[in-house]
PDB file of C-alpha atoms in Angstrom:
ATOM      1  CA  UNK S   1      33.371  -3.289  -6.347  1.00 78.00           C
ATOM      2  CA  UNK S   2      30.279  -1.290  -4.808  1.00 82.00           C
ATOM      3  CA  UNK S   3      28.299  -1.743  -8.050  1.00 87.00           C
ATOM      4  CA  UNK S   4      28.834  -5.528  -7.326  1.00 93.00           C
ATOM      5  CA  UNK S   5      27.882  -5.365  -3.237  1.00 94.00           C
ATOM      6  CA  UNK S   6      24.885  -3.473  -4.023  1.00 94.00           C
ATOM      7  CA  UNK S   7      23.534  -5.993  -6.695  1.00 96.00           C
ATOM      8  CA  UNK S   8      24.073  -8.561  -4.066  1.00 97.00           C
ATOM      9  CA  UNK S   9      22.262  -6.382  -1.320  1.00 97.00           C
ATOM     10  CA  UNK S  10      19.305  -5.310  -3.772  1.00 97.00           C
ATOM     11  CA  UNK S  11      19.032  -9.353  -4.794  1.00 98.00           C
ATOM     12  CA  UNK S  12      18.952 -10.403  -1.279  1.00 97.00           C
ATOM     13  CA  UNK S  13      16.400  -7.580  -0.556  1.00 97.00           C
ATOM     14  CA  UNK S  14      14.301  -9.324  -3.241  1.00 97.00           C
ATOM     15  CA  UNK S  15      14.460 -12.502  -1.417  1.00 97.00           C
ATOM     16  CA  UNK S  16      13.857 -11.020   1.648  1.00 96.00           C
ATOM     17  CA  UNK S  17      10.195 -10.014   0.242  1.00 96.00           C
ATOM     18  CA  UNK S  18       9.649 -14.087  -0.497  1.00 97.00           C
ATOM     19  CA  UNK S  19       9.885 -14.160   3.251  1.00 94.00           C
ATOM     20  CA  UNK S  20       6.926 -11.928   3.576  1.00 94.00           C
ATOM     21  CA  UNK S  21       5.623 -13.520   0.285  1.00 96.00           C
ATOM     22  CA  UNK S  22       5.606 -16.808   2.817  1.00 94.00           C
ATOM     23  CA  UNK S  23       3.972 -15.171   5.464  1.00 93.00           C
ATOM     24  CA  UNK S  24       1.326 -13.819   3.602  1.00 93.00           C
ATOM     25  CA  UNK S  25       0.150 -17.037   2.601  1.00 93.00           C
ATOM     26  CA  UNK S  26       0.237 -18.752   5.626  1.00 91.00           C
ATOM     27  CA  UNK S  27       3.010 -21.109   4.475  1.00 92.00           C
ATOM     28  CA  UNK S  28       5.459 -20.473   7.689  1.00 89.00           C
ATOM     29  CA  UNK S  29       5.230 -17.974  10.598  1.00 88.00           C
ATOM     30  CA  UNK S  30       8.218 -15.182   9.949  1.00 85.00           C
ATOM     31  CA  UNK S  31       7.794 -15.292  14.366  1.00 85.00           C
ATOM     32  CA  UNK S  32       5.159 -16.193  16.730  1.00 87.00           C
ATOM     33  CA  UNK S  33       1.494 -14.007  16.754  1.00 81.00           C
ATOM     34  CA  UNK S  34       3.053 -12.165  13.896  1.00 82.00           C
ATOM     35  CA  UNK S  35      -0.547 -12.289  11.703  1.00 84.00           C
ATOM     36  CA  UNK S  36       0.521  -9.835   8.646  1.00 85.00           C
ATOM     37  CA  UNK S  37      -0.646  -8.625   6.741  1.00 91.00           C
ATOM     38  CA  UNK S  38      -4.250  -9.255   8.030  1.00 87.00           C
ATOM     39  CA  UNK S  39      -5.682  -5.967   9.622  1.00 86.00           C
ATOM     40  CA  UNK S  40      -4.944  -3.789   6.788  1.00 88.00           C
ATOM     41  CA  UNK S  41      -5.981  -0.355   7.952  1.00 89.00           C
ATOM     42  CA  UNK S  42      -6.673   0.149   4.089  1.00 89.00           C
ATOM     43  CA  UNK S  43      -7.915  -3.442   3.241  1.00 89.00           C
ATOM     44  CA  UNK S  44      -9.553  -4.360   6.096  1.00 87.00           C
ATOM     45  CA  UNK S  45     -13.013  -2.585   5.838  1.00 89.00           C
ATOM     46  CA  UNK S  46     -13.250  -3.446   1.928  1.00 90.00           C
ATOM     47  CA  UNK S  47     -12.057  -6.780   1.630  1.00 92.00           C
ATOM     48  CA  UNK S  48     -11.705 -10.129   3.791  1.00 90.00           C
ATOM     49  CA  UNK S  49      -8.848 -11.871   5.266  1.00 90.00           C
ATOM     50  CA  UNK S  50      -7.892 -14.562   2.691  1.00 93.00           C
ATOM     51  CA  UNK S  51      -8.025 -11.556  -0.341  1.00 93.00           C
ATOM     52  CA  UNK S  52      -5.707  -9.474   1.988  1.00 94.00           C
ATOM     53  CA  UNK S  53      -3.377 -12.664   2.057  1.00 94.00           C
ATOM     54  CA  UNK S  54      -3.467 -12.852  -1.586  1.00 95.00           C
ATOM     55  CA  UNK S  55      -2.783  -9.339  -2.847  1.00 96.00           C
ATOM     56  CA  UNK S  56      -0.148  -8.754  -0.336  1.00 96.00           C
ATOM     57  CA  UNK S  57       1.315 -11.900  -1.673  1.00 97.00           C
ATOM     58  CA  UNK S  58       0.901 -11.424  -5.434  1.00 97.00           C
ATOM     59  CA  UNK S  59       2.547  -8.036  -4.937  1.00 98.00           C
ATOM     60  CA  UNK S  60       5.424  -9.273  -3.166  1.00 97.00           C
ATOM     61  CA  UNK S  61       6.223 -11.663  -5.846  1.00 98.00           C
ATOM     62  CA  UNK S  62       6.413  -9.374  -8.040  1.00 98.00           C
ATOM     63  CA  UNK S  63       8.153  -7.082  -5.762  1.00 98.00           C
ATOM     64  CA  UNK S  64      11.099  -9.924  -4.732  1.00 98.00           C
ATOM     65  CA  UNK S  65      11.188 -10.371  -8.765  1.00 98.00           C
ATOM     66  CA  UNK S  66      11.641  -7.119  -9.825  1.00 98.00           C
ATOM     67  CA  UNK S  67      14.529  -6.671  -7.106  1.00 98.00           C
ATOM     68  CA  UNK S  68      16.420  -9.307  -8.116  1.00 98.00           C
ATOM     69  CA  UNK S  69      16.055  -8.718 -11.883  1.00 98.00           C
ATOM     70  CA  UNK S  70      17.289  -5.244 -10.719  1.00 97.00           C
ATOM     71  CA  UNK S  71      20.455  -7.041  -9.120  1.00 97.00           C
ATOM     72  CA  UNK S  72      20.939  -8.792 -11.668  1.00 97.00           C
ATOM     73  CA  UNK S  73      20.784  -5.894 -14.283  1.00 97.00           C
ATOM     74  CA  UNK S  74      23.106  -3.637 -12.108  1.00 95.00           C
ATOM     75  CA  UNK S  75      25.619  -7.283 -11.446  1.00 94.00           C
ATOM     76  CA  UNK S  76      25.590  -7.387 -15.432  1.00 95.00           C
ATOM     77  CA  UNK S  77      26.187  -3.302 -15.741  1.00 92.00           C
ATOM     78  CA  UNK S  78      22.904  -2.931 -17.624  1.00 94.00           C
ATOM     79  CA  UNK S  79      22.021   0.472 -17.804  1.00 89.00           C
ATOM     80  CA  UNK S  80      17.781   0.007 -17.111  1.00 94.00           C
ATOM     81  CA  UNK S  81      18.508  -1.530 -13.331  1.00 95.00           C
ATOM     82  CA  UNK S  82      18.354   1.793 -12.203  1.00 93.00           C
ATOM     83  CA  UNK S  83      14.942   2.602 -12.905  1.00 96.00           C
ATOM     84  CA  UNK S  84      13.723  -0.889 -12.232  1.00 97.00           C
ATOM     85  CA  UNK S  85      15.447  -0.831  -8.811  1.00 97.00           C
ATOM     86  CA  UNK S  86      14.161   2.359  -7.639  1.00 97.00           C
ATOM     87  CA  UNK S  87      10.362   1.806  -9.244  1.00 98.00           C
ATOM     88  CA  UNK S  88      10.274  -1.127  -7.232  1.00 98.00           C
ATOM     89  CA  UNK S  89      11.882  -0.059  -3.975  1.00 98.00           C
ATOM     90  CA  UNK S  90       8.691   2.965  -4.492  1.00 98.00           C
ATOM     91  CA  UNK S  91       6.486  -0.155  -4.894  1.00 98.00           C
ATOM     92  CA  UNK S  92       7.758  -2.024  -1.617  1.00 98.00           C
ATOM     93  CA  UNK S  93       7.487   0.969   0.746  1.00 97.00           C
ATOM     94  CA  UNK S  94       3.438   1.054  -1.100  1.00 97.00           C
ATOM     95  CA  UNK S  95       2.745  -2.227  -0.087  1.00 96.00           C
ATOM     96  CA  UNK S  96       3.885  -2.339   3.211  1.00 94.00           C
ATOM     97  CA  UNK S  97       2.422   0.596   3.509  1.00 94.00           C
ATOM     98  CA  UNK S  98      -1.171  -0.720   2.678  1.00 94.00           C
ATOM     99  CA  UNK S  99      -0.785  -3.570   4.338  1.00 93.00           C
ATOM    100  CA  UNK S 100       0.488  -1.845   7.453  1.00 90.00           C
ATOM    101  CA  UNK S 101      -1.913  -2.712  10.424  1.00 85.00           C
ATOM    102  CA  UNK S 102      -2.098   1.110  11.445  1.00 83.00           C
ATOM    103  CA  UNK S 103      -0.718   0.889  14.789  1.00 83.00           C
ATOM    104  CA  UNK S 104       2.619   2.239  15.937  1.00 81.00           C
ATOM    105  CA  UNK S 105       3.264  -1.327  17.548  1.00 78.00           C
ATOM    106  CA  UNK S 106       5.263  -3.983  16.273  1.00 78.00           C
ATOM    107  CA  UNK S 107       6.267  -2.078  13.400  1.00 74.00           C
ATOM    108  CA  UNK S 108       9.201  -4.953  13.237  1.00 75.00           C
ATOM    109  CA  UNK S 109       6.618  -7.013  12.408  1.00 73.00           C
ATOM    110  CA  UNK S 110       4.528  -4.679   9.845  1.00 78.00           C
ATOM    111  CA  UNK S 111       7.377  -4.274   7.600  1.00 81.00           C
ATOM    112  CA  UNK S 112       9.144  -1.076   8.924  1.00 89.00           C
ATOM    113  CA  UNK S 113      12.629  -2.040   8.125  1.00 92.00           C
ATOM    114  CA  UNK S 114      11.962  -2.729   4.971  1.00 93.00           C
ATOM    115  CA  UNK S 115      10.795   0.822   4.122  1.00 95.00           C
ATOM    116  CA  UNK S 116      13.482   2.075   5.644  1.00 95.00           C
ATOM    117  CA  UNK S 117      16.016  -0.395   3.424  1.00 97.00           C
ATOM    118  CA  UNK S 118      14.282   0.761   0.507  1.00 97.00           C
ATOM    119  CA  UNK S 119      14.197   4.781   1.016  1.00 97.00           C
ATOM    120  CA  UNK S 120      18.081   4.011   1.730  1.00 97.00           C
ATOM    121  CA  UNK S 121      18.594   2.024  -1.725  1.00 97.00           C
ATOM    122  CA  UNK S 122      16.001   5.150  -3.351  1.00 97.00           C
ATOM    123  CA  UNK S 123      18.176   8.190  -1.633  1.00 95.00           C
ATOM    124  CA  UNK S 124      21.589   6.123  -2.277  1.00 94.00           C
ATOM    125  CA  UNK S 125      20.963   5.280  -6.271  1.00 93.00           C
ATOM    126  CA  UNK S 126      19.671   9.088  -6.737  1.00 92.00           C
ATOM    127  CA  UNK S 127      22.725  10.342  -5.115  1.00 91.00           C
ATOM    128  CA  UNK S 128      24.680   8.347  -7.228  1.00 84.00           C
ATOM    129  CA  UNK S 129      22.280  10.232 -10.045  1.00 80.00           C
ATOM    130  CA  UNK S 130      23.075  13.419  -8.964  1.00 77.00           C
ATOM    131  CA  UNK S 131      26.850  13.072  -8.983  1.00 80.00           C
ATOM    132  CA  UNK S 132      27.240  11.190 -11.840  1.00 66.00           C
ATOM    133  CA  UNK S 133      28.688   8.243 -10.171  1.00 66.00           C
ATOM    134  CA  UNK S 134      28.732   5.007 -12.476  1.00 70.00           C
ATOM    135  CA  UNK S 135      28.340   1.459 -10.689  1.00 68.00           C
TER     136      UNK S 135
END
């Protein structure tokens, strides 16, 4: 039974990242003045606005597919989700991370929680490692 709540979890975290994946291309506002991921404090000086838009939105594509493919595996008791879930969860907290603005405000709005979801699905499936728990 937890094997199956945290495929569903790690699939709607995938989806989750289509939200930002929308945001990122201008194609809805996630709330009002939110302008991520523009302002990259890594991007920023190198690149321009509409570049940011589209790297932080290729990678979250590929982020929200990876996590749900994870899901998926782990829903179907495939032995690779494991890997694939926590190499991508280390690839979210990255690109929030370089698309973070730099600025302790509105870190709601820069992705924060969704590091924080992701060390939590990273430290929960290594656990699981560690004690030999199967899903």
């Amino acid at each position: 039974m937890t094997g199956i709540i945290l495929a569903i979890f790690i699939i709607l975290h995938g989806l989750v990242h289509f939200l930002y994946f929308g945001q990122s291309l201008r194609l809805f506002i996630l709330q009002p003045g939110m302008v991520w991921p523009e302002g990259s404090w890594v991007l920023a000086h190198l690149v321009g606005s509409e570049t940011i838009r589209v790297l932080a939105s290729i990678f979250l594509a590929i982020a929200g597919l990876s996590f749900i493919i994870g899901g998926i595996g782990l829903f179907l008791k495939q032995t690779w989700f494991h890997p694939v879930v926590i190499g991508t969860a280390a690839f979210s907290i990255l690109i929030f991370f370089l698309f973070w603005n730099g600025k302790i405000q509105n870190l709601d709005s820069q992705g924060v929680f969704a590091i924080l979801i992701n060390l939590a699905i990273i430290a929960f499936l290594l656990f699981l490692e560690k004690t030999f728990i199967k899903l």
